[in-house]
Structures are given as C-alpha cells and as structure tokens.
Short mmCIF file of C-alpha atoms in Angstrom, two decimals:
data_model
loop_
_atom_site.label_atom_id
_atom_site.label_comp_id
_atom_site.label_asym_id
_atom_site.label_seq_id
_atom_site.Cartn_x
_atom_site.Cartn_y
_atom_site.Cartn_z
CA UNK A 1 0.00 0.00 0.00
CA UNK A 2 2.87 2.35 0.81
CA UNK A 3 4.28 1.89 -2.69
CA UNK A 4 0.93 2.66 -4.25
CA UNK A 5 0.61 5.78 -2.11
CA UNK A 6 3.72 7.10 -3.85
CA UNK A 7 1.71 6.99 -7.07
CA UNK A 8 -1.37 8.68 -5.63
CA UNK A 9 -1.07 11.68 -7.96
CA UNK A 10 -0.20 9.70 -11.05
CA UNK A 11 -2.43 9.21 -14.05
CA UNK A 12 -1.30 5.57 -14.25
CA UNK A 13 -2.86 4.73 -10.91
CA UNK A 14 -6.21 6.11 -12.02
CA UNK A 15 -5.96 4.38 -15.39
CA UNK A 16 -5.22 1.04 -13.72
CA UNK A 17 -8.22 1.49 -11.44
CA UNK A 18 -10.43 2.42 -14.40
CA UNK A 19 -9.23 -0.55 -16.46
CA UNK A 20 -9.97 -3.10 -13.77
CA UNK A 21 -12.61 -1.88 -11.32
CA UNK A 22 -14.69 0.22 -13.68
CA UNK A 23 -14.70 -2.56 -16.27
CA UNK A 24 -16.29 -4.87 -13.69
CA UNK A 25 -18.68 -2.22 -12.37
CA UNK A 26 -19.75 -1.35 -15.93
CA UNK A 27 -20.40 -5.03 -16.61
CA UNK A 28 -22.46 -5.24 -13.42
CA UNK A 29 -24.53 -2.22 -14.39
CA UNK A 30 -25.12 -3.40 -17.96
CA UNK A 31 -25.93 -7.00 -17.03
CA UNK A 32 -27.54 -6.62 -13.62
CA UNK A 33 -24.71 -8.74 -12.24
CA UNK A 34 -22.85 -8.65 -8.93
CA UNK A 35 -19.27 -9.38 -9.94
CA UNK A 36 -17.75 -6.49 -8.00
CA UNK A 37 -19.46 -7.40 -4.74
CA UNK A 38 -18.62 -11.06 -5.26
CA UNK A 39 -14.94 -10.33 -5.91
CA UNK A 40 -14.68 -8.09 -2.83
CA UNK A 41 -16.30 -10.76 -0.68
CA UNK A 42 -14.13 -13.47 -2.26
CA UNK A 43 -11.02 -11.56 -1.21
CA UNK A 44 -12.39 -10.95 2.31
CA UNK A 45 -13.13 -14.69 2.56
CA UNK A 46 -9.52 -15.52 1.65
CA UNK A 47 -10.44 -16.90 -1.79
CA UNK A 48 -12.75 -19.58 -0.41
CA UNK A 49 -15.79 -20.24 -2.62
CA UNK A 50 -17.87 -21.81 0.15
CA UNK A 51 -17.28 -18.97 2.60
CA UNK A 52 -18.01 -16.42 -0.12
CA UNK A 53 -21.27 -18.18 -0.99
CA UNK A 54 -22.35 -18.18 2.66
CA UNK A 55 -21.48 -14.50 3.06
CA UNK A 56 -23.49 -13.59 -0.05
CA UNK A 57 -26.37 -16.02 0.61
CA UNK A 58 -25.96 -17.64 -2.81
CA UNK A 59 -25.05 -21.11 -4.06
CA UNK A 60 -21.36 -21.92 -4.37
CA UNK A 61 -21.78 -22.49 -8.12
CA UNK A 62 -23.09 -18.93 -8.45
CA UNK A 63 -19.90 -17.67 -6.84
CA UNK A 64 -17.79 -19.83 -9.14
CA UNK A 65 -19.62 -18.48 -12.18
CA UNK A 66 -19.24 -14.85 -11.08
CA UNK A 67 -15.55 -15.30 -10.29
CA UNK A 68 -15.03 -16.95 -13.65
CA UNK A 69 -16.73 -14.03 -15.42
CA UNK A 70 -14.68 -11.50 -13.44
CA UNK A 71 -11.54 -13.44 -14.35
CA UNK A 72 -12.42 -13.17 -18.05
CA UNK A 73 -12.87 -9.41 -17.76
CA UNK A 74 -9.69 -8.88 -15.76
CA UNK A 75 -7.55 -11.15 -17.93
CA UNK A 76 -8.73 -9.25 -21.01
CA UNK A 77 -7.16 -6.12 -19.45
CA UNK A 78 -4.10 -7.76 -17.82
CA UNK A 79 -3.56 -11.18 -19.43
CA UNK A 80 -0.13 -11.82 -17.97
CA UNK A 81 -1.11 -11.13 -14.35
CA UNK A 82 -2.84 -13.17 -11.65
CA UNK A 83 -6.44 -11.97 -11.78
CA UNK A 84 -6.92 -12.09 -7.99
CA UNK A 85 -3.80 -10.07 -7.35
CA UNK A 86 -4.73 -7.60 -10.08
CA UNK A 87 -8.19 -7.05 -8.59
CA UNK A 88 -6.77 -6.72 -5.09
CA UNK A 89 -4.29 -4.06 -6.23
CA UNK A 90 -7.05 -2.25 -8.12
CA UNK A 91 -9.10 -2.15 -4.90
CA UNK A 92 -6.16 -0.58 -3.12
CA UNK A 93 -5.91 1.97 -5.92
CA UNK A 94 -9.60 2.74 -5.40
CA UNK A 95 -8.93 3.45 -1.72
CA UNK A 96 -6.01 5.74 -2.54
CA UNK A 97 -8.01 7.62 -5.15
CA UNK A 98 -10.90 8.10 -2.71
CA UNK A 99 -8.50 9.53 -0.12
CA UNK A 100 -7.26 12.16 -2.55
CA UNK A 101 -10.75 13.46 -3.38
#
C-alpha cells in the first residue's frame, strides 16, 4: 500500500483502477450482475468459494460463475497477471483515489 501511495497523484494509478474496477462495475450495471461485490467478498473470505457463498447467501456455483466471469474481464485487461492479485491491487488503488478526493 505504501508503494501505491507514492503513485497517488499519477495518471497511471487512475488508469489502472479504471481498467480493472470500472470494467467490472460497468459489466455489473449493464448485465444486472454482482461481480464487484462477489470479488470483494471473495477476497475478504480468503479466496474460499464456500465462505463467499455463505457470506453472499448464494449457491457456491453462483460464486464460481461470477468469479469466472470476473476473471475473463480482468484477464482481457491484464492477461499476464494473476487476476486475484490484479483485482486486489485495483481495490487498493480505489482506496487511494478516494483519499485524494
């Protein structure tokens, strides 16, 4: 987080956030989906499908489908990176950007 804070005024940080988080939020809005919420919960539940499903009150297969869809969207933007790590970093960027508002 400290390293990302050094970039708080950079255009690259905002572009990274836009590429990852806004892509997922736009998909959610256009498709009445809940990928963003599912990914945030998935991270909070330490990448456990069952725990994520319980937290969201949905079936585990629903979580698996949503994570799979989020993975597709993220890998389209950052194909060489781990999608979970990429999303996690993008969430941190979101926090930094909200602090600078």
